[in-house]
Tab-separated table of C-alpha atoms and ligand atoms in Angstrom:
chain	number	residue	atom	x	y	z
A	165	MET	CA	-1.717	-15.721	32.114
A	166	LEU	CA	-2.106	-14.999	28.402
A	167	THR	CA	-1.403	-17.645	25.813
A	168	TRP	CA	1.180	-16.619	23.247
A	169	GLN	CA	-1.556	-16.107	20.677
A	170	GLN	CA	-3.441	-13.804	23.054
A	171	ALA	CA	-0.278	-11.916	23.916
A	172	ARG	CA	0.552	-11.463	20.237
A	173	GLU	CA	-3.000	-10.278	19.498
A	174	ASN	CA	-2.762	-7.909	22.424
A	175	VAL	CA	0.455	-6.388	21.057
A	176	ILE	CA	-1.174	-5.943	17.654
A	177	GLU	CA	-4.297	-4.329	19.123
A	178	VAL	CA	-2.422	-1.968	21.408
A	179	VAL	CA	0.119	-0.883	18.800
A	180	ARG	CA	-2.610	-0.307	16.225
A	181	ALA	CA	-4.569	1.822	18.687
A	182	ARG	CA	-1.707	3.803	20.181
A	183	MET	CA	0.884	4.296	17.470
A	184	SER	CA	1.324	7.835	16.271
A	185	ARG	CA	1.473	9.083	12.691
A	186	ARG	CA	4.425	7.643	10.856
A	187	GLY	CA	6.965	9.834	9.128
A	188	ARG	CA	7.590	9.473	5.407
A	189	GLY	CA	10.457	10.151	3.083
A	190	HIS	CA	12.090	9.073	-0.144
A	191	VAL	CA	14.693	6.353	-0.617
A	192	ARG	CA	16.621	5.353	-3.689
A	193	LEU	CA	15.206	2.221	-5.223
A	194	ASP	CA	18.425	0.246	-4.677
A	195	ARG	CA	18.088	0.942	-0.935
A	196	ALA	CA	14.387	0.135	-0.716
A	197	LEU	CA	14.521	-3.597	0.068
A	198	GLY	CA	12.344	-4.308	3.107
A	199	ARG	CA	10.875	-0.811	3.215
A	200	VAL	CA	7.148	-0.074	3.001
A	201	PRO	CA	5.718	2.283	0.342
A	202	ALA	CA	3.748	5.195	1.770
A	203	GLN	CA	1.749	5.780	-1.400
A	204	PRO	CA	0.354	3.585	-4.163
A	205	VAL	CA	2.770	2.616	-6.908
A	206	THR	CA	1.212	2.994	-10.355
A	207	ALA	CA	2.159	1.916	-13.868
A	208	ASP	CA	3.698	4.795	-15.853
A	209	ARG	CA	2.681	3.214	-19.180
A	210	ASP	CA	0.895	0.165	-20.512
A	211	GLN	CA	2.702	-3.022	-19.605
A	212	PRO	CA	3.887	-4.359	-21.929
A	213	ALA	CA	4.040	-1.126	-23.895
A	214	PHE	CA	3.789	-3.070	-27.203
A	215	PRO	CA	2.659	-6.582	-28.171
A	216	ARG	CA	5.682	-8.539	-27.009
A	217	SER	CA	6.940	-11.771	-28.497
A	218	ILE	CA	7.835	-14.210	-25.746
A	219	ARG	CA	9.659	-16.651	-28.026
A	220	ASP	CA	12.365	-16.583	-30.673
A	221	GLY	CA	10.733	-17.578	-33.944
A	222	TYR	CA	8.549	-16.220	-36.738
A	223	ALA	CA	5.664	-13.797	-36.454
A	224	VAL	CA	2.903	-14.962	-38.794
A	225	ARG	CA	-0.836	-15.028	-39.308
A	226	ALA	CA	-2.064	-18.037	-37.306
A	227	ALA	CA	-4.580	-18.891	-40.036
A	228	ASP	CA	-1.660	-19.480	-42.436
A	229	THR	CA	-0.505	-22.431	-40.300
A	230	ALA	CA	-3.793	-24.361	-40.535
A	231	MET	CA	-2.379	-26.570	-43.316
A	232	LEU	CA	1.031	-28.112	-42.681
A	233	PRO	CA	3.750	-27.897	-43.683
A	234	ALA	CA	3.358	-24.220	-44.516
A	235	GLU	CA	5.857	-22.025	-46.311
A	236	PHE	CA	6.496	-18.363	-45.664
A	237	GLU	CA	8.387	-15.548	-47.247
A	238	ILE	CA	10.628	-13.839	-44.645
A	239	VAL	CA	10.063	-10.100	-45.029
A	240	ALA	CA	11.767	-8.719	-41.930
A	241	GLU	CA	13.973	-9.443	-38.953
A	242	ILE	CA	13.000	-7.857	-35.626
A	243	LYS	CA	15.512	-7.755	-32.773
A	244	ALA	CA	14.490	-6.869	-29.230
A	245	GLY	CA	14.614	-3.086	-28.973
A	246	SER	CA	13.724	-2.490	-32.628
A	247	ALA	CA	10.546	-2.736	-34.696
A	248	PHE	CA	9.206	-3.513	-38.179
A	249	HIS	CA	6.735	-0.878	-39.303
A	250	GLY	CA	5.301	-2.754	-42.263
A	251	VAL	CA	2.334	-5.111	-42.179
A	252	ILE	CA	2.648	-8.893	-42.331
A	253	SER	CA	0.259	-10.219	-44.909
A	254	SER	CA	-0.803	-13.756	-45.707
A	255	GLY	CA	2.131	-15.999	-46.620
A	256	GLN	CA	4.637	-13.651	-45.005
A	257	ALA	CA	6.653	-14.009	-41.786
A	258	ALA	CA	8.982	-11.813	-39.753
A	259	ARG	CA	11.935	-13.437	-38.007
A	260	ILE	CA	11.432	-12.229	-34.423
A	261	MET	CA	13.374	-12.418	-31.163
A	262	THR	CA	12.090	-12.730	-27.600
A	263	GLY	CA	11.156	-9.293	-26.277
A	264	ALA	CA	10.656	-7.728	-29.724
A	265	PRO	CA	7.369	-6.090	-30.814
A	266	VAL	CA	5.099	-8.236	-32.970
A	267	PRO	CA	4.403	-6.364	-36.213
A	268	ALA	CA	0.955	-5.404	-37.474
A	269	GLY	CA	-0.788	-8.144	-39.411
A	270	ALA	CA	0.840	-10.983	-37.468
A	271	ASP	CA	-1.155	-12.526	-34.619
A	272	ALA	CA	1.055	-15.387	-33.449
A	273	VAL	CA	4.669	-16.473	-33.156
A	274	VAL	CA	5.900	-19.891	-34.266
A	275	MET	CA	8.820	-21.056	-32.156
A	276	VAL	CA	12.053	-21.347	-34.125
A	277	GLU	CA	12.299	-24.990	-32.956
A	278	TYR	CA	9.257	-25.830	-35.116
A	279	THR	CA	10.592	-24.318	-38.322
A	280	HIS	CA	13.349	-25.029	-40.801
A	281	PRO	CA	14.954	-22.666	-43.251
A	282	LEU	CA	14.442	-23.278	-46.952
A	283	SER	CA	16.618	-20.373	-48.082
A	284	GLU	CA	17.708	-16.941	-46.862
A	285	THR	CA	14.222	-15.631	-47.508
A	286	ARG	CA	11.956	-18.648	-47.062
A	287	VAL	CA	11.036	-20.754	-44.038
A	288	ALA	CA	8.898	-23.857	-43.536
A	289	VAL	CA	6.662	-24.165	-40.451
A	290	GLU	CA	5.995	-27.602	-38.977
A	291	ARG	CA	3.438	-26.774	-36.291
A	292	SER	CA	0.235	-24.800	-36.205
A	293	VAL	CA	-0.212	-21.868	-33.881
A	294	THR	CA	-3.393	-20.328	-32.523
A	295	PRO	CA	-4.148	-16.590	-32.602
A	296	GLY	CA	-2.316	-14.841	-29.775
A	297	GLN	CA	0.104	-17.691	-29.173
A	298	HIS	CA	3.483	-16.574	-27.745
A	299	ILE	CA	2.408	-12.932	-27.704
A	300	VAL	CA	1.679	-10.828	-24.626
A	301	ASP	CA	-0.553	-8.035	-25.853
A	302	ARG	CA	-0.052	-4.403	-25.003
A	303	GLY	CA	-1.475	-3.481	-21.597
A	304	THR	CA	-2.443	-7.030	-20.594
A	305	GLU	CA	-0.117	-7.071	-17.583
A	306	ALA	CA	-1.059	-3.563	-16.477
A	307	ARG	CA	-2.699	-0.416	-17.827
A	308	ALA	CA	-1.039	2.991	-17.561
A	309	GLY	CA	-2.131	4.574	-14.268
A	310	GLN	CA	-3.192	1.288	-12.697
A	311	THR	CA	-2.173	0.713	-9.061
A	312	LEU	CA	0.354	-2.113	-8.890
A	313	LEU	CA	1.386	-1.939	-5.253
A	314	ASP	CA	-0.726	-0.666	-2.389
A	315	PRO	CA	0.844	1.292	0.437
A	316	GLY	CA	1.696	-1.048	3.278
A	317	ARG	CA	2.947	-3.855	1.035
A	318	ARG	CA	6.566	-4.492	1.950
A	319	ILE	CA	9.141	-4.239	-0.829
A	320	GLY	CA	10.806	-7.573	-1.540
A	321	PHE	CA	12.891	-8.584	-4.559
A	322	GLY	CA	9.802	-9.011	-6.713
A	323	GLU	CA	8.478	-5.583	-5.776
A	324	LEU	CA	11.890	-3.996	-6.416
A	325	ALA	CA	11.747	-5.322	-9.962
A	326	LEU	CA	8.196	-4.046	-10.376
A	327	LEU	CA	9.194	-0.592	-9.142
A	328	ALA	CA	12.095	-0.593	-11.580
A	329	GLU	CA	9.728	-1.577	-14.396
A	330	VAL	CA	7.569	1.491	-13.789
A	331	GLY	CA	10.561	3.811	-13.454
A	332	CYS	CA	10.301	4.463	-9.724
A	333	ALA	CA	13.935	5.447	-9.110
A	334	GLN	CA	12.949	7.062	-5.799
A	335	VAL	CA	10.288	5.468	-3.632
A	336	ARG	CA	8.200	7.277	-1.061
A	337	VAL	CA	8.303	5.055	2.008
A	338	PHE	CA	7.458	5.137	5.662
A	339	ARG	CA	10.338	6.111	7.900
A	340	GLN	CA	12.364	3.174	9.149
A	341	GLN	CA	11.725	2.411	12.805
A	342	ARG	CA	14.614	2.756	15.229
A	343	VAL	CA	14.605	0.078	17.881
A	344	ALA	CA	16.700	0.585	21.003
A	345	VAL	CA	18.263	-2.657	22.233
A	346	LEU	CA	19.213	-2.623	25.898
A	347	SER	CA	20.826	-5.529	27.751
A	348	THR	CA	20.655	-5.566	31.514
A	349	GLY	CA	22.594	-7.464	34.159
A	350	ASP	CA	25.696	-6.967	36.348
A	351	GLU	CA	27.265	-10.086	34.867
A	352	ILE	CA	26.961	-8.982	31.233
A	353	ILE	CA	30.049	-7.618	29.479
A	354	PRO	CA	30.652	-6.536	25.880
A	355	VAL	CA	31.858	-9.213	23.488
A	356	ASP	CA	35.306	-7.640	23.056
A	357	ARG	CA	36.135	-7.715	26.772
A	358	GLU	CA	37.764	-10.588	28.628
A	359	PRO	CA	35.136	-12.048	30.996
A	360	GLY	CA	35.941	-12.469	34.671
A	361	PRO	CA	35.201	-15.906	36.140
A	362	TYR	CA	31.498	-15.187	36.682
A	363	GLN	CA	30.835	-12.789	33.907
A	364	ILE	CA	29.279	-13.643	30.567
A	365	ARG	CA	29.403	-11.958	27.203
A	366	ASP	CA	26.404	-10.031	25.969
A	367	THR	CA	24.852	-12.227	23.316
A	368	ASN	CA	21.352	-10.719	23.338
A	369	SER	CA	22.489	-7.382	21.907
A	370	LEU	CA	23.712	-9.254	18.861
A	371	SER	CA	20.774	-11.580	18.351
A	372	LEU	CA	18.226	-8.849	19.031
A	373	SER	CA	19.915	-6.432	16.638
A	374	ALA	CA	19.842	-9.117	13.979
A	375	GLN	CA	16.171	-9.809	14.619
A	376	VAL	CA	15.413	-6.083	14.445
A	377	SER	CA	17.245	-5.806	11.113
A	378	LEU	CA	15.495	-8.869	9.729
A	379	ALA	CA	12.193	-7.249	10.630
A	380	GLY	CA	13.164	-4.267	8.482
A	381	ALA	CA	13.888	-1.851	11.341
A	382	ARG	CA	17.150	-0.278	12.506
A	383	PRO	CA	18.728	-1.371	15.787
A	384	VAL	CA	20.173	1.266	18.103
A	385	LEU	CA	22.477	-0.233	20.715
A	386	ILE	CA	22.301	1.185	24.218
A	387	ARG	CA	25.184	0.522	26.606
A	388	ARG	CA	24.243	-2.330	28.945
A	389	ALA	CA	22.731	-1.399	32.278
A	390	GLN	CA	23.705	-2.891	35.619
A	391	ASP	CA	21.003	-4.219	37.918
A	392	GLU	CA	20.785	-0.898	39.704
A	393	SER	CA	17.754	1.388	39.538
A	394	ALA	CA	19.402	4.729	38.809
A	395	GLU	CA	21.604	3.406	36.019
A	396	LEU	CA	18.802	1.320	34.548
A	397	SER	CA	16.485	4.323	34.587
A	398	GLU	CA	19.057	6.432	32.782
A	399	ARG	CA	19.606	3.814	30.072
A	400	ILE	CA	15.879	3.274	29.631
A	401	ARG	CA	15.378	6.993	29.115
A	402	GLU	CA	18.171	6.914	26.561
A	403	GLY	CA	16.426	4.010	24.814
A	404	LEU	CA	13.107	5.835	24.783
A	405	ALA	CA	14.565	8.325	22.322
A	406	ALA	CA	14.130	5.558	19.715
A	407	ASP	CA	10.718	4.491	18.374
A	408	VAL	CA	10.617	1.214	20.279
A	409	LEU	CA	12.565	-0.049	23.286
A	410	VAL	CA	13.499	-3.715	23.666
A	411	LEU	CA	15.195	-4.720	26.902
A	412	SER	CA	16.537	-8.108	27.796
A	413	GLY	CA	16.979	-9.531	31.275
A	414	GLY	CA	15.744	-8.304	34.620
A	415	VAL	CA	12.079	-9.197	34.208
A	416	SER	CA	11.866	-12.316	36.398
A	417	LYS	CA	11.004	-12.413	40.080
A	418	GLY	CA	14.545	-12.165	41.477
A	419	LYS	CA	15.542	-9.453	43.923
A	420	TYR	CA	17.604	-7.708	41.238
A	421	ASP	CA	15.086	-7.962	38.421
A	422	LEU	CA	14.312	-4.256	38.346
A	423	VAL	CA	13.093	-3.574	34.824
A	424	GLU	CA	9.362	-3.461	35.561
A	425	ALA	CA	9.774	-1.349	38.698
A	426	VAL	CA	12.011	1.167	36.936
A	427	LEU	CA	9.686	1.364	33.945
A	428	SER	CA	6.789	1.912	36.371
A	429	ASP	CA	8.640	4.799	38.017
A	430	LEU	CA	9.029	6.283	34.548
A	431	GLY	CA	5.265	6.125	34.093
A	432	ALA	CA	4.917	2.937	32.039
A	433	GLU	CA	1.576	1.207	31.615
A	434	PHE	CA	1.732	-2.569	31.287
A	435	TYR	CA	-0.450	-4.839	29.198
A	436	PHE	CA	1.064	-8.124	30.300
A	437	ASP	CA	4.072	-9.328	32.230
A	438	ALA	CA	3.889	-13.059	31.621
A	439	VAL	CA	3.014	-15.353	28.738
A	440	ALA	CA	2.230	-19.067	29.060
A	441	ILE	CA	5.289	-20.240	27.121
A	442	ARG	CA	8.608	-21.890	27.759
A	443	PRO	CA	11.091	-20.529	27.103
A	444	GLY	CA	10.073	-16.913	27.550
A	445	ARG	CA	7.432	-16.842	30.246
A	446	PRO	CA	8.265	-13.537	32.012
A	447	ALA	CA	7.939	-11.418	28.837
A	448	VAL	CA	6.666	-7.892	29.479
A	449	PHE	CA	4.863	-5.514	27.153
A	450	GLY	CA	4.002	-1.948	28.027
A	451	TRP	CA	3.940	1.641	26.884
A	452	CYS	CA	6.229	4.307	28.258
A	453	ALA	CA	6.631	7.948	27.234
A	454	GLY	CA	4.574	7.319	24.101
A	455	LYS	CA	6.662	4.343	22.978
A	456	PRO	CA	6.078	0.601	23.018
A	457	VAL	CA	8.421	-1.181	25.397
A	458	PHE	CA	9.230	-4.875	25.512
A	459	GLY	CA	11.008	-6.423	28.486
A	460	LEU	CA	12.199	-9.788	27.256
A	461	PRO	CA	13.653	-12.456	29.517
A	462	GLY	CA	17.447	-12.570	29.492
A	463	ASN	CA	18.083	-16.192	28.669
A	464	PRO	CA	19.270	-16.023	25.076
A	465	VAL	CA	16.828	-18.507	23.568
A	466	SER	CA	13.932	-16.982	25.540
A	467	THR	CA	14.906	-13.597	24.161
A	468	MET	CA	14.905	-14.920	20.601
A	469	VAL	CA	11.577	-16.730	20.884
A	470	THR	CA	9.735	-13.875	22.573
A	471	PHE	CA	11.047	-11.396	20.028
A	472	GLU	CA	9.745	-13.531	17.159
A	473	LEU	CA	6.345	-14.059	18.773
A	474	LEU	CA	5.687	-10.644	20.255
A	475	VAL	CA	7.940	-7.921	18.879
A	476	THR	CA	7.875	-8.628	15.135
A	477	PRO	CA	4.170	-7.782	14.638
A	478	ALA	CA	4.696	-4.474	16.454
A	479	LEU	CA	7.606	-3.564	14.160
A	480	ASP	CA	5.563	-4.447	11.083
A	481	LEU	CA	2.691	-2.204	12.156
A	482	LEU	CA	4.945	0.665	13.140
A	483	SER	CA	6.738	0.482	9.811
A	484	GLY	CA	3.436	0.879	7.943
A	485	ALA	CA	2.793	-2.755	7.010
A	486	GLU	CA	0.330	-5.350	8.228
A	487	PRO	CA	1.881	-7.889	10.616
A	488	ARG	CA	3.491	-10.713	8.689
A	489	PRO	CA	2.205	-14.124	9.675
A	490	LEU	CA	4.548	-16.218	11.779
A	491	PRO	CA	6.405	-18.767	9.652
A	492	LEU	CA	4.503	-21.760	11.022
A	493	ALA	CA	4.412	-25.085	9.206
A	494	SER	CA	3.532	-28.669	9.909
A	495	ALA	CA	6.111	-31.464	10.202
A	496	LYS	CA	6.206	-35.145	11.017
A	497	LEU	CA	7.651	-35.756	14.436
A	498	SER	CA	10.551	-38.235	14.401
A	499	VAL	CA	10.573	-38.865	18.181
A	500	PRO	CA	7.887	-38.991	20.882
A	501	LEU	CA	7.489	-35.944	23.163
A	502	ASP	CA	6.492	-35.643	26.792
A	503	GLU	CA	6.504	-32.052	28.014
A	504	LYS	CA	5.016	-30.348	31.044
A	505	GLU	CA	1.384	-29.306	30.717
A	506	GLY	CA	0.233	-25.707	31.106
A	507	LEU	CA	2.820	-23.870	29.011
A	508	THR	CA	3.307	-23.956	25.268
A	509	HIS	CA	6.822	-25.196	24.651
A	510	PHE	CA	9.016	-23.955	21.849
A	511	LEU	CA	11.631	-26.660	21.555
A	512	PRO	CA	14.627	-25.903	19.345
A	513	ALA	CA	14.364	-28.413	16.533
A	514	HIS	CA	15.882	-29.448	13.290
A	515	ILE	CA	13.437	-29.556	10.420
A	516	ASP	CA	14.370	-31.648	7.428
A	517	TRP	CA	12.696	-30.799	4.144
A	518	LYS	CA	12.206	-34.161	2.471
A	519	GLU	CA	10.350	-34.909	-0.710
A	520	SER	CA	7.720	-36.754	1.325
A	521	GLY	CA	7.237	-33.656	3.523
A	522	ALA	CA	8.882	-31.957	6.477
A	523	GLU	CA	10.252	-33.996	9.374
A	524	ALA	CA	11.236	-32.505	12.697
A	525	ARG	CA	13.236	-33.629	15.700
A	526	PRO	CA	14.183	-31.678	18.799
A	527	VAL	CA	17.896	-30.912	19.063
A	528	ARG	CA	19.798	-31.779	22.211
A	529	TRP	CA	19.787	-28.708	24.421
A	530	ARG	CA	20.053	-27.841	28.066
A	531	GLY	CA	17.460	-25.152	28.310
A	532	SER	CA	17.048	-21.556	27.339
A	533	GLY	CA	20.661	-20.563	27.918
A	534	ASP	CA	22.046	-23.218	25.567
A	535	LEU	CA	23.255	-21.420	22.458
A	536	ALA	CA	25.356	-24.356	21.277
A	537	GLY	CA	22.173	-26.456	21.157
A	538	MET	CA	20.248	-23.623	19.559
A	539	ALA	CA	22.756	-23.383	16.726
A	540	GLN	CA	21.771	-26.925	15.677
A	541	ALA	CA	18.170	-25.842	15.237
A	542	ASN	CA	16.513	-24.244	12.244
A	543	GLY	CA	13.186	-23.872	14.018
A	544	PHE	CA	11.103	-24.844	17.018
A	545	LEU	CA	8.573	-27.541	17.718
A	546	VAL	CA	5.439	-25.903	19.065
A	547	VAL	CA	4.102	-28.164	21.806
A	548	PRO	CA	0.755	-26.708	22.906
A	549	ALA	CA	-0.027	-26.146	26.588
A	550	ASP	CA	-3.018	-28.515	26.522
A	551	ARG	CA	-1.352	-31.270	24.507
A	552	PRO	CA	2.001	-32.111	26.114
A	553	ARG	CA	2.340	-35.729	24.898
A	554	TRP	CA	3.004	-36.638	21.276
A	555	GLN	CA	3.787	-39.860	19.516
A	556	GLN	CA	6.455	-40.413	16.955
A	557	GLY	CA	5.062	-39.929	13.440
A	558	GLU	CA	2.382	-37.393	14.366
A	559	GLN	CA	2.128	-34.109	12.502
A	560	ILE	CA	3.141	-31.248	14.761
A	561	GLN	CA	3.381	-27.505	14.271
A	562	VAL	CA	6.823	-25.987	13.825
A	563	LEU	CA	7.947	-22.365	13.953
A	564	LEU	CA	10.671	-21.760	11.395
A	565	ARG	CA	13.657	-19.546	12.003
A	566	ARG	CA	13.055	-16.506	9.827
A	567	ASP	CA	16.794	-15.954	9.336
A	568	LEU	CA	17.255	-19.387	7.762
A	569	LEU	CA	14.269	-19.361	5.420
B	827	AMP	P1	17.541	-12.597	33.694
B	827	AMP	O1	16.382	-12.598	32.733
B	827	AMP	O2	18.126	-11.241	33.886
B	827	AMP	O3	17.156	-13.269	34.977
B	827	AMP	O4	18.660	-13.480	33.024
B	827	AMP	C1	18.434	-14.862	32.780
B	827	AMP	C2	19.704	-15.499	32.294
B	827	AMP	O5	20.052	-14.933	31.043
B	827	AMP	C3	20.892	-15.287	33.206
B	827	AMP	O6	21.639	-16.490	33.225
B	827	AMP	C4	21.663	-14.192	32.534
B	827	AMP	O7	23.029	-14.224	32.815
B	827	AMP	C5	21.387	-14.443	31.057
B	827	AMP	N1	21.448	-13.207	30.309
B	827	AMP	C6	20.794	-12.065	30.611
B	827	AMP	N2	21.081	-11.105	29.723
B	827	AMP	C7	21.927	-11.634	28.829
B	827	AMP	C8	22.586	-11.129	27.675
B	827	AMP	N3	22.432	-9.877	27.276
B	827	AMP	N4	23.402	-11.958	26.996
B	827	AMP	C9	23.554	-13.236	27.402
B	827	AMP	N5	22.959	-13.772	28.468
B	827	AMP	C10	22.157	-12.979	29.195
B	828	MG	MG1	19.565	-10.430	35.057
């Protein structure tokens, strides 16, 4: 049985090798969060386009501040958005605001805090400045034509601002991946229906859709399939119209766990059908009709964990980006642990971010169906298969919940 790291690597390898050419198109910049540029983004002009003052104060010749206090004649006032076209000569200063262009002749800005006015037209400077101080020279952030963002780098809030800076009102991006989400099971009913005594509401459609959206892809909900081959086959074919199919439930060894058999009948090839983890062991990954297919176990927490470990890197690759690393961190364990050997355990945990470092404790939960327990957790303790026993106070790896970061 593969370890979760091997299974994740396997997904990455297979998707890289088998994925087809991705479509491209344009999106408006204000809709581009989370999308992946399909071509390099370049600077349309030098950045900054002029020597920019980064303080409110006086633009002077630095050499004039060698002897203190120094007095200057104020010859201009420069607001952001305007300019002074004269030249500052020795003994002269221009009152200047943050974001305004530093005039010719001046080579430094004295902060207003280190000056005091003598009259309307004269100012005294109390501190020396060095050449270049409080000025960002033209083109020092970027040169016109320079590549600022390579294709494949996902657009976050910082990148949105950068794209705005270079005037990219429309961005050429890779097409957003559509991910079919298909719940299976006779007992599963939609959330807006009243459950019979032995029925349960479909929670995986919701959590999986959210995980798909967080990964930057678009969920496509397929009506839940009963544990019956013909219906399941029909729904799977419906799901295969999307770019990726994610099923939940029906992948264990029970008599009515039909997902693998039905996928097989539809010509699927499988790469693995078990991973050495708990929760989430019976996770399936295969390829069917040219699309990657994930059969995730139905227990809600298993579904969540296996999606994070195995599906997210596939969605990154398919959307044109490199797989994002898992949000793993290290935390001090506040209780001892004694788990079963042989499987890596992902125990829902609460991680406290203290000044002294992160501390983690498992939350009370009753196994992979326990959503009430799960809701107390902001991550998981990762208890490795070969190291089941841990003492209080040891540093242990934690997997953070991406949605709460
Ligand atoms: P399965 O993987 O089909 O054996 O299901 C394992 C457990 O997860 C069973 O208790 C199911 O009732 C439950 N389960 C399966 N699918 C869902 C779903 N979509 N929403 C909530 N619970 C589910
Ligand atoms: Mg089932």
